[in-house]
Structure formats: structure tokens, C-alpha cells
PDB file of C-alpha atoms in Angstrom:
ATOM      1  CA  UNK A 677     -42.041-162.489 127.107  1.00  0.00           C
ATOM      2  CA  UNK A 678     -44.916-160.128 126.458  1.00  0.00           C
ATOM      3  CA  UNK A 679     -45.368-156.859 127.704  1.00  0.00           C
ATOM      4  CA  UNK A 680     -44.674-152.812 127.448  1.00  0.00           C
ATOM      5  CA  UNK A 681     -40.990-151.930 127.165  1.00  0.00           C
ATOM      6  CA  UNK A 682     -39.596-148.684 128.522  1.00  0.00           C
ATOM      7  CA  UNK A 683     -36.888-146.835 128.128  1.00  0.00           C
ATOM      8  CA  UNK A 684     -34.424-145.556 130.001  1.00  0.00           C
ATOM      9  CA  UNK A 685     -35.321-146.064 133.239  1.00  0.00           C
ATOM     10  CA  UNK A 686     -33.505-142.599 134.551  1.00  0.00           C
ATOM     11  CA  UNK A 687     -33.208-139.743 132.521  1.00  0.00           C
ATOM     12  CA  UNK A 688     -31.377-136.418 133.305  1.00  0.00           C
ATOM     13  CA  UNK A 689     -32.161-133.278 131.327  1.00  0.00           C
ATOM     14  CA  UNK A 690     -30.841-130.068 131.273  1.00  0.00           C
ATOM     15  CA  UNK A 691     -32.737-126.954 130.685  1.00  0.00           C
ATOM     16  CA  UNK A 692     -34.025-126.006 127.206  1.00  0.00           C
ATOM     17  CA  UNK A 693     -33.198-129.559 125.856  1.00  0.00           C
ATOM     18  CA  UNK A 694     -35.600-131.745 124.490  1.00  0.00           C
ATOM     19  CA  UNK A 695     -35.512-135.425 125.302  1.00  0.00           C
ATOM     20  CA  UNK A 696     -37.233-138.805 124.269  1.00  0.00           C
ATOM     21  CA  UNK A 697     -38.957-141.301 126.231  1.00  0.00           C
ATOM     22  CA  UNK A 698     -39.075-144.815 124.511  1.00  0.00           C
ATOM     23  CA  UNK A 699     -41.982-147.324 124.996  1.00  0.00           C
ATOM     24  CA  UNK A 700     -42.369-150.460 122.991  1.00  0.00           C
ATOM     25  CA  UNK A 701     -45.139-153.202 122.984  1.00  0.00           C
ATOM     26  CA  UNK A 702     -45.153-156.497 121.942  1.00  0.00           C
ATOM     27  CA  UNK A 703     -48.667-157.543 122.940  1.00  0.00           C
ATOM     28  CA  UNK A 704     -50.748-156.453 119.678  1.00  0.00           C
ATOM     29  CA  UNK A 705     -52.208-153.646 121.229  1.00  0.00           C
ATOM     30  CA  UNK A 706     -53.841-150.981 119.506  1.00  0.00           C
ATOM     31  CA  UNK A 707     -54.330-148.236 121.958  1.00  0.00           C
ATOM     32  CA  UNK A 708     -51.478-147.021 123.967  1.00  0.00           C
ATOM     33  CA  UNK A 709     -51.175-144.226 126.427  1.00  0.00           C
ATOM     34  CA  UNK A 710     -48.870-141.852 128.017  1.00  0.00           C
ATOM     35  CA  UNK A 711     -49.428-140.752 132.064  1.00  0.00           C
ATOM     36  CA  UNK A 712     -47.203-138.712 134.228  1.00  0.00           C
ATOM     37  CA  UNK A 713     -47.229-139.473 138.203  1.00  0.00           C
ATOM     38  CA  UNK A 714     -45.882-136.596 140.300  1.00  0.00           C
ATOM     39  CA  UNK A 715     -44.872-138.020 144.215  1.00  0.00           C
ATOM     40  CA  UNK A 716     -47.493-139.062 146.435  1.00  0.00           C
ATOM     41  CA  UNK A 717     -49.988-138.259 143.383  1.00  0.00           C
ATOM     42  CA  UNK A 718     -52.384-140.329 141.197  1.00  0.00           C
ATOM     43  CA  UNK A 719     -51.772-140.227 137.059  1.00  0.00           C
ATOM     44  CA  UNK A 720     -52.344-137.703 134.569  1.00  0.00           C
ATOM     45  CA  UNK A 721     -52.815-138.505 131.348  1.00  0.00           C
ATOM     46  CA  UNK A 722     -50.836-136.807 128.820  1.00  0.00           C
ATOM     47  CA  UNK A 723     -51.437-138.358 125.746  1.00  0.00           C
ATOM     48  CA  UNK A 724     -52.848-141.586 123.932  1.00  0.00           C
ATOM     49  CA  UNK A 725     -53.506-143.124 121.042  1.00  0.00           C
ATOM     50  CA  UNK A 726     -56.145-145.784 119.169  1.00  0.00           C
ATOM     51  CA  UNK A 727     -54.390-146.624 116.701  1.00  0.00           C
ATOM     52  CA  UNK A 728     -51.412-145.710 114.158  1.00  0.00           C
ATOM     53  CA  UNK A 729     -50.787-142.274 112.968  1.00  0.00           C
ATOM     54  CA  UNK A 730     -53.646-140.481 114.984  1.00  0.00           C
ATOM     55  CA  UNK A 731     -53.281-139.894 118.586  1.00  0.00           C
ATOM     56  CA  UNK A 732     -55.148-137.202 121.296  1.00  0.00           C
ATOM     57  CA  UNK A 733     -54.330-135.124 123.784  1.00  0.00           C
ATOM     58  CA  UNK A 734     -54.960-135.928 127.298  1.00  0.00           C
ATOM     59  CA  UNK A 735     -54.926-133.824 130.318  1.00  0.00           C
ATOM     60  CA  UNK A 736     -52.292-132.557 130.695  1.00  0.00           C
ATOM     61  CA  UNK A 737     -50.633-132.456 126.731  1.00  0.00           C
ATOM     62  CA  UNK A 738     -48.957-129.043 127.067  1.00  0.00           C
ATOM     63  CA  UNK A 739     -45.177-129.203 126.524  1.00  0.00           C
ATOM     64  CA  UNK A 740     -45.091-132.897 125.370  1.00  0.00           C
ATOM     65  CA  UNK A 741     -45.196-133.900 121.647  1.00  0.00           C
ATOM     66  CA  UNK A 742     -45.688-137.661 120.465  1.00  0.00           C
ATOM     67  CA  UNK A 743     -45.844-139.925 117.476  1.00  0.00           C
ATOM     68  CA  UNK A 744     -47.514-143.264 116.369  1.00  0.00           C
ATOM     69  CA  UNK A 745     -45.776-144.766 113.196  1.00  0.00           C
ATOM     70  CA  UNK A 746     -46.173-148.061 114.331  1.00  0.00           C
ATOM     71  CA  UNK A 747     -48.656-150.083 116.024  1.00  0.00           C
ATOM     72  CA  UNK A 748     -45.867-151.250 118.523  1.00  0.00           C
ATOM     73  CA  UNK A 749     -43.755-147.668 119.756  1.00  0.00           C
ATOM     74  CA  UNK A 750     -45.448-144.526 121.252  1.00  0.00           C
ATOM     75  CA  UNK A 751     -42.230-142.178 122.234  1.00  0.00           C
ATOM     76  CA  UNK A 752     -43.156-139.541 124.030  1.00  0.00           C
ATOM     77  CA  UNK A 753     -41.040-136.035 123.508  1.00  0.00           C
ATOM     78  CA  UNK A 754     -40.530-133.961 126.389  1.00  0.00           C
ATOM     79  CA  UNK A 755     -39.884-130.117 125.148  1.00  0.00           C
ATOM     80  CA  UNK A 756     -38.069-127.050 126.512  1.00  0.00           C
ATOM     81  CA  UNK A 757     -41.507-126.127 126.936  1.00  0.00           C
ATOM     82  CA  UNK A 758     -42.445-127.965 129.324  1.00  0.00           C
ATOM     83  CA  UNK A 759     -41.120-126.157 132.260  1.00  0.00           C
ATOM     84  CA  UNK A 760     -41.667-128.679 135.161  1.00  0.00           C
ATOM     85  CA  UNK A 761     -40.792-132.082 133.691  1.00  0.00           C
ATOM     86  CA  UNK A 762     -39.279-134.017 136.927  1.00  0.00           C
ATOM     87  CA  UNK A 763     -41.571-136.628 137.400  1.00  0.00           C
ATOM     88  CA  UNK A 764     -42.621-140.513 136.575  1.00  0.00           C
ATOM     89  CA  UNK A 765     -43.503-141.591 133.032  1.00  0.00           C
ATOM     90  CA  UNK A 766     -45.771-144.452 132.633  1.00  0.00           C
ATOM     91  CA  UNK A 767     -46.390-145.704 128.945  1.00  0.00           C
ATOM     92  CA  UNK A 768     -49.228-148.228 129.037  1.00  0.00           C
ATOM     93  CA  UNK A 769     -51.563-150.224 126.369  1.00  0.00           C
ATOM     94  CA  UNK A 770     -54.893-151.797 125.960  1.00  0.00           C
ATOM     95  CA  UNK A 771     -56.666-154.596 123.239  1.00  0.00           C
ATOM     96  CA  UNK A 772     -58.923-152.312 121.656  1.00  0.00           C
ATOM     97  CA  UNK A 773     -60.115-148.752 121.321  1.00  0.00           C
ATOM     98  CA  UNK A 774     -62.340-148.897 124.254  1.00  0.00           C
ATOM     99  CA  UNK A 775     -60.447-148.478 127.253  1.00  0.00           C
ATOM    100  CA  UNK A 776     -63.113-147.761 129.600  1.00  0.00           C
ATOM    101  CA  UNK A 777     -63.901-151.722 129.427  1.00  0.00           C
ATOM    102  CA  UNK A 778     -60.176-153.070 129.032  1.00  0.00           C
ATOM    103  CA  UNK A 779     -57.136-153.792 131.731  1.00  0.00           C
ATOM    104  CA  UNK A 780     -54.327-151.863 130.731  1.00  0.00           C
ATOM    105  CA  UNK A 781     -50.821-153.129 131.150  1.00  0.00           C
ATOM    106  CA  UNK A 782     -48.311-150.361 132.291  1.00  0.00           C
ATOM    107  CA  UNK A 783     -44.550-150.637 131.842  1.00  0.00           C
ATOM    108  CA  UNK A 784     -41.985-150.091 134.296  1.00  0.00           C
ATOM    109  CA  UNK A 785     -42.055-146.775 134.307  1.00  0.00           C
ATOM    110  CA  UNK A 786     -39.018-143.921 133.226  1.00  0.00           C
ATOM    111  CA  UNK A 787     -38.166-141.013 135.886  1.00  0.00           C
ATOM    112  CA  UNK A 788     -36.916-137.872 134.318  1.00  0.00           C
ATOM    113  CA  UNK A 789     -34.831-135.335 136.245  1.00  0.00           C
ATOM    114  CA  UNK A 790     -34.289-131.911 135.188  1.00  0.00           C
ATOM    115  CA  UNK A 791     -30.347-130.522 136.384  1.00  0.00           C
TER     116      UNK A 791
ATOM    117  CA  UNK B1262     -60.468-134.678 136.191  1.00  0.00           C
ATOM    118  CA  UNK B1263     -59.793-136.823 138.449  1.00  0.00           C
ATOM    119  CA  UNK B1264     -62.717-139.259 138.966  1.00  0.00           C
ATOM    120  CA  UNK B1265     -61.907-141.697 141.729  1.00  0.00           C
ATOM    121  CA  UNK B1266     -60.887-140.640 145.003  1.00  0.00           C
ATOM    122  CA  UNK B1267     -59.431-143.186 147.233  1.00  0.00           C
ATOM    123  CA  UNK B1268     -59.364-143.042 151.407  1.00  0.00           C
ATOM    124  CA  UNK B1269     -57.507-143.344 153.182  1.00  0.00           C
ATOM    125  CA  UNK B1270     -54.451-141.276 152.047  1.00  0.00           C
ATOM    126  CA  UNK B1271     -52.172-143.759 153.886  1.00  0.00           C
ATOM    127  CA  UNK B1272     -53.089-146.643 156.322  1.00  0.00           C
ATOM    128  CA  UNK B1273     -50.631-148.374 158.275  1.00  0.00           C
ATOM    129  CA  UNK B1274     -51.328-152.297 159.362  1.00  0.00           C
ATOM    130  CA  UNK B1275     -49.403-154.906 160.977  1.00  0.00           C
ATOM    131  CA  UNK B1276     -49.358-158.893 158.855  1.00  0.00           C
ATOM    132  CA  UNK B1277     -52.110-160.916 159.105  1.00  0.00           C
ATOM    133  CA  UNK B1278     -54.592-158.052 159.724  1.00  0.00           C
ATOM    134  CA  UNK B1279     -57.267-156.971 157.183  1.00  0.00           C
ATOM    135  CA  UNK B1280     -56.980-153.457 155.158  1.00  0.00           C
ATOM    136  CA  UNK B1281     -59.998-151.887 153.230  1.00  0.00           C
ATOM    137  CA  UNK B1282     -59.562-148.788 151.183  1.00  0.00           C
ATOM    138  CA  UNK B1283     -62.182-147.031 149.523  1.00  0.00           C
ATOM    139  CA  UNK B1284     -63.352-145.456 146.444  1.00  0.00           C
ATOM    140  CA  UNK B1285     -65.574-142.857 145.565  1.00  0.00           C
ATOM    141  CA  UNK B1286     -66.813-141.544 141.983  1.00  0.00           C
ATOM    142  CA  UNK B1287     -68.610-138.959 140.710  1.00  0.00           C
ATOM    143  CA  UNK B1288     -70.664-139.742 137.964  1.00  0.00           C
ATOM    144  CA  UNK B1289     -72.085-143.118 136.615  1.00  0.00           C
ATOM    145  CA  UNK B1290     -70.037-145.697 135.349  1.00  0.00           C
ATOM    146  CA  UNK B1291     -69.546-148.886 133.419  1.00  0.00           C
ATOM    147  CA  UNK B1292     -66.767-150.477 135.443  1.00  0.00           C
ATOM    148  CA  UNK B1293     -63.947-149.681 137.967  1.00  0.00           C
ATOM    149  CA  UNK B1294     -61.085-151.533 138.716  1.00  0.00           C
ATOM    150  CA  UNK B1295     -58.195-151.585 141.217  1.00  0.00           C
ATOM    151  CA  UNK B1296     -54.617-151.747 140.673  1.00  0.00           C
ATOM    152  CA  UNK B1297     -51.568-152.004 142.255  1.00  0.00           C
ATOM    153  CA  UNK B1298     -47.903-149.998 142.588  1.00  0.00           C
ATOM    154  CA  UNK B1299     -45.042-150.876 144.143  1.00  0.00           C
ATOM    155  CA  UNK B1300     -42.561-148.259 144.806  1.00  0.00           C
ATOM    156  CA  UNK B1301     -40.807-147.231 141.556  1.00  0.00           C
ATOM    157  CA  UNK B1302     -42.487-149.630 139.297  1.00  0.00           C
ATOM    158  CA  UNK B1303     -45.348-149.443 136.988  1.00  0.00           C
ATOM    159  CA  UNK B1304     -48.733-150.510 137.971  1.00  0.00           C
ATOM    160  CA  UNK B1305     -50.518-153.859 138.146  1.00  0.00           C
ATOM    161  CA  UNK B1306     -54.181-154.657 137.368  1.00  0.00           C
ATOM    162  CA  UNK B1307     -55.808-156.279 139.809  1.00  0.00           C
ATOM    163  CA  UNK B1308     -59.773-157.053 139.301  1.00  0.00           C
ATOM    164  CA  UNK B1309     -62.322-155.242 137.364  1.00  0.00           C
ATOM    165  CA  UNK B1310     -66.130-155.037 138.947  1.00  0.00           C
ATOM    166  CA  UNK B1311     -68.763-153.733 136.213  1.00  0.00           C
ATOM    167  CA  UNK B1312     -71.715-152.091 137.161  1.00  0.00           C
ATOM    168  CA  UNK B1313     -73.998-154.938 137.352  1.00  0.00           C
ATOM    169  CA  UNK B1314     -72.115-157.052 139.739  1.00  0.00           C
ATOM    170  CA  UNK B1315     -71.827-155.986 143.450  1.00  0.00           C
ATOM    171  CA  UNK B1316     -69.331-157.778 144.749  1.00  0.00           C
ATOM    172  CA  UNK B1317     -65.868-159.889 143.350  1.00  0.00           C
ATOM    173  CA  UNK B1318     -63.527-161.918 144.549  1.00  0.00           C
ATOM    174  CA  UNK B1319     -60.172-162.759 143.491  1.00  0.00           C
ATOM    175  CA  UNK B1320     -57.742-164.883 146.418  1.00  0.00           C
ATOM    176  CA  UNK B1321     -57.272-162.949 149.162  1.00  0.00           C
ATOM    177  CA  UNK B1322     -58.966-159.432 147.058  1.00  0.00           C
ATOM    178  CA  UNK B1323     -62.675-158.825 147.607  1.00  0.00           C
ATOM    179  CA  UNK B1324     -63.636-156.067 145.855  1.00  0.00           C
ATOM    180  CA  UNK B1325     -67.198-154.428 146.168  1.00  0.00           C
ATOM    181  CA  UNK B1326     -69.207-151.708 144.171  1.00  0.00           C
ATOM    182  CA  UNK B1327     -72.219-149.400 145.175  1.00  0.00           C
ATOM    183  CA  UNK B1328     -73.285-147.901 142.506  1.00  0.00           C
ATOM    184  CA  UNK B1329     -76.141-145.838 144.432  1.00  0.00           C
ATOM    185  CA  UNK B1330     -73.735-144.553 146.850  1.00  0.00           C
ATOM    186  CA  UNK B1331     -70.664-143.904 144.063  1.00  0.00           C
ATOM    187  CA  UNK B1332     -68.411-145.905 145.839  1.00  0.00           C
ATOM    188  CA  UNK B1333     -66.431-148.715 146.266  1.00  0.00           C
ATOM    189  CA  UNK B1334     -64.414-150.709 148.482  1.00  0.00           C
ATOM    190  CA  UNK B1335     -61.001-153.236 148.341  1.00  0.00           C
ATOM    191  CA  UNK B1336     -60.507-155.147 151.366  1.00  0.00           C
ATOM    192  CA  UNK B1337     -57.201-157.207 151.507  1.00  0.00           C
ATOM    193  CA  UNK B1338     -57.580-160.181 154.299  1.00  0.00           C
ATOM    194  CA  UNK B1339     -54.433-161.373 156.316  1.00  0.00           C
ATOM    195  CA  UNK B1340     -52.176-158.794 154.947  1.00  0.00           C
ATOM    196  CA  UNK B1341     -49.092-159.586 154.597  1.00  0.00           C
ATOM    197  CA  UNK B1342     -45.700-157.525 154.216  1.00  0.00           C
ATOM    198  CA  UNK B1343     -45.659-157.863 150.054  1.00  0.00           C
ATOM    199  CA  UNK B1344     -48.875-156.471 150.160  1.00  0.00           C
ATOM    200  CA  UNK B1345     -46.765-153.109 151.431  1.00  0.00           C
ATOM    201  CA  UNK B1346     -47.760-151.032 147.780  1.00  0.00           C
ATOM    202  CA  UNK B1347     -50.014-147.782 146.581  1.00  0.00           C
ATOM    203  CA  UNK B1348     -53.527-149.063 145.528  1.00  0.00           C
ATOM    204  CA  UNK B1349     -55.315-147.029 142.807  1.00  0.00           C
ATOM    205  CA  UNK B1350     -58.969-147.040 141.548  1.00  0.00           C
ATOM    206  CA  UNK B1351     -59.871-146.338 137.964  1.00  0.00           C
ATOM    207  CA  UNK B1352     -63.072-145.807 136.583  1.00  0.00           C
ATOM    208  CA  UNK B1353     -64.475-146.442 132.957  1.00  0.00           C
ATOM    209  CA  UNK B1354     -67.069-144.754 130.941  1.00  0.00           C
ATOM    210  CA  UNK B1355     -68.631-146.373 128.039  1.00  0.00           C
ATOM    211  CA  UNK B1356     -67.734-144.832 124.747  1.00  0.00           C
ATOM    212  CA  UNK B1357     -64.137-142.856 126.355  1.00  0.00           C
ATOM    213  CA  UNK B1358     -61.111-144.226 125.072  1.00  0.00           C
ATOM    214  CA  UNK B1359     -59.549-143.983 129.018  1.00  0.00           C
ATOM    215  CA  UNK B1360     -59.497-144.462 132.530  1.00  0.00           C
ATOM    216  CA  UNK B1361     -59.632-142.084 135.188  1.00  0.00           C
ATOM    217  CA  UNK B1362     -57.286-142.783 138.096  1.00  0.00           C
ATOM    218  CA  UNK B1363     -57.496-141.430 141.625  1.00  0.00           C
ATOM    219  CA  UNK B1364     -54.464-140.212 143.927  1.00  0.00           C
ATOM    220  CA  UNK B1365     -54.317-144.127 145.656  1.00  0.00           C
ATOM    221  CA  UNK B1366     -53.810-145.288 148.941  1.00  0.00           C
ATOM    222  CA  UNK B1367     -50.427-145.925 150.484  1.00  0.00           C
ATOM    223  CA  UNK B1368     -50.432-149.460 152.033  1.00  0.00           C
ATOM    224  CA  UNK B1369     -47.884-150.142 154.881  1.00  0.00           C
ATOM    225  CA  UNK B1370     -47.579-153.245 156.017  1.00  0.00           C
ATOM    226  CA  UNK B1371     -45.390-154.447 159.032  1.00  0.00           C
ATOM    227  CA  UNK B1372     -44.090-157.921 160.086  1.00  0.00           C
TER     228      UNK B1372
END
């Protein structure tokens, strides 16, 4: 089936470690995004990209680092630096470059705990 | 920034009744659309309503769009209790490669 892959779906991290957040898309897109959702809040947007090997920050892009090798995985990094990281991850993409006209498909989402 | 904001916050129905949350946006706009999350999951697209067209429909959604007033409104008819989910506005801007979501509305609804 088509669709946006994520992965794990809980993540613990302990303080000053980096971890990975995994998203993987297997519907041709060629923008794909990153959004954080705190509780009982709307999204942020941390990150996206049009299209392989370029990407922009979004919002919120302090403390996060991410790559585009290929057209189908946009991991997102969360660094020591960012020093509030609990929160929902949301990985979504979009047919083209212009997401402003476009439904975007969201995967399931990742929740990352700091202990 | 945040573009859309939704109201209410939270609303609380009981099945079969109608719910209607709203939208409002601050500058102009090519399209909005609504989506849906339920608890824990990732979020659904629902309809999208461009600035030409003042009112949609899709099964039990009907989905309208003011443009003069910056708003715009979802109304769910005969709710029922799978309908129980946060609904989210997003707004699109020709020539930005995003959306803009808002903070949603909490949908509860009992049997």
C-alpha cells in the first residue's frame, strides 16, 4: 500500500544524545515536511523539503538537523541542542513543490520522550 | 505564524446532533482545507475549498468559506461517536511551499 512510513513509533532519549526519526514515502512525492505537535497544540513546522538534496528551515528549525538523499526518506535528527524535545513528530508529503494548492498525506506520527 | 485559528477550543455533542467549528485567517488566501486527528495518529485530509468557491460538500462534511470576513466554517451533520477527533484548518498561499495550521478543535462525541 501507498503512503508515508514512520519510524519508531516511541522513542526515549536521554539527555545530550542525539537521535533519528525515520520517515519513508512510497507515493512519488517530491516535497516532504517535518512538523512537531506539542499537547493540546496545532503543528509547527520544523523543516521541509522540494526536492532532493536541498531542504529549508521552517519555524521552528533550531536544534533539529535533516537530510534529503533520496526522493523517498526525510530523517529528521533531533540534537542535544534541542533542549525541549518531548513532543509528536509528524513527517508528511505532497505531489509537487507547491504546497499551498496540494493535500498532504501525514504519517502516523513518532512521540519522543526525553528521560 | 500561525494563520488559522479554529473555535471552539473544545465542543462537546451527543450522536446524531450537528457540530460546526470555525476558522478564521488573517490574510488572503488561495485555499484552506480541513483535516482530521484522531488521538495519537497522524492527520487526515478532509476537503479543500479555494477561494472562488463558497461552499463544498463532501457526505456528511459541508464546508464553507468567506473570504470577506476571513473565515470559515465545517459543520458535521448527525454526528456520530467516530466522528470523536481534533479538527484542524490549514491555509495556502500561492507561491509558499506550505500550509499553515491552526491549534484545532477537540470534537467529543457521546453515544
Amino acid at each position: 500500500d501507498g503512503g508515508i512510513t514512520q519510524s519508531p513509533k516511541y522513542l526515549f532519549r536521554k539527555e545530550g544524545q542525539n537521535v533519528t526519526l525515520s520517515c519513508e514515502q512510497n507515493l512519488n512525492h517530491d516535497a516532504m515536511y517535518w512538523y512537531r505537535q506539542d499537547p493540546g497544540q496545532g503543528l509547527r513546522l520544523i523543516y521541509y523539503s522540494q526536492i532532493v538534496n536541498d531542504f529549508q528551515k521552517g519555524d521552528i528549525a533550531e536544534g533539529y538537523s535533516v537530510s534529503r538523499e533520496k526522493k523517498e526518506s526525510f530523517p529528521l535528527t533531533v540534537t542535544s541542542a534541542q533542549k525541549n524535545p518531548t513532543a509528536f513528530y509528524l513527517c508528511a508529503s505532497t505531489t509537487s513543490t507547491g504546497a499551498w494548492g496540494n493535500t498532504i498525506y501525514f504519517g502516523e506520527g513518532s512521540w519522543l520522550t526525553v528521560v | 505564524s500561525q494563520q488559522g485559528e479554529e473555535d471552539p477550543q473544545a465542543l462537546s455533542i451527543q450522536e446524531g446532533e450537528n457540530a460546526t467549528m470555525n476558522c478564521s485567517y488573517k490574510t488572503s488566501i488561495n485555499n484552506l482545507q480541513w483535516y482530521r486527528q484522531n488521538s495519537g495518529r497522524g492527520l487526515v485530509h478532509l476537503i479543500l475549498i479555494r477561494s472562488n468557491e463558497r461552499e463544498k460538500h463532501s457526505g456528511r462534511l459541508r464546508v464553507t468559506l468567506d473570504t470577506s470576513k476571513k473565515s470559515s466554517s465545517l459543520l458535521i451533520t448527525a454526528s456520530r461517536a467516530a466522528d470523536t477527533a481534533s479538527y484542524f484548518c490549514a491555509t495556502g498561499i500561492s507561491g509558499y511551499s506550505t500550509l499553515t495550521f491552526g491549534k484545532g478543535t477537540m470534537l467529543l462525541v457521546s453515544p
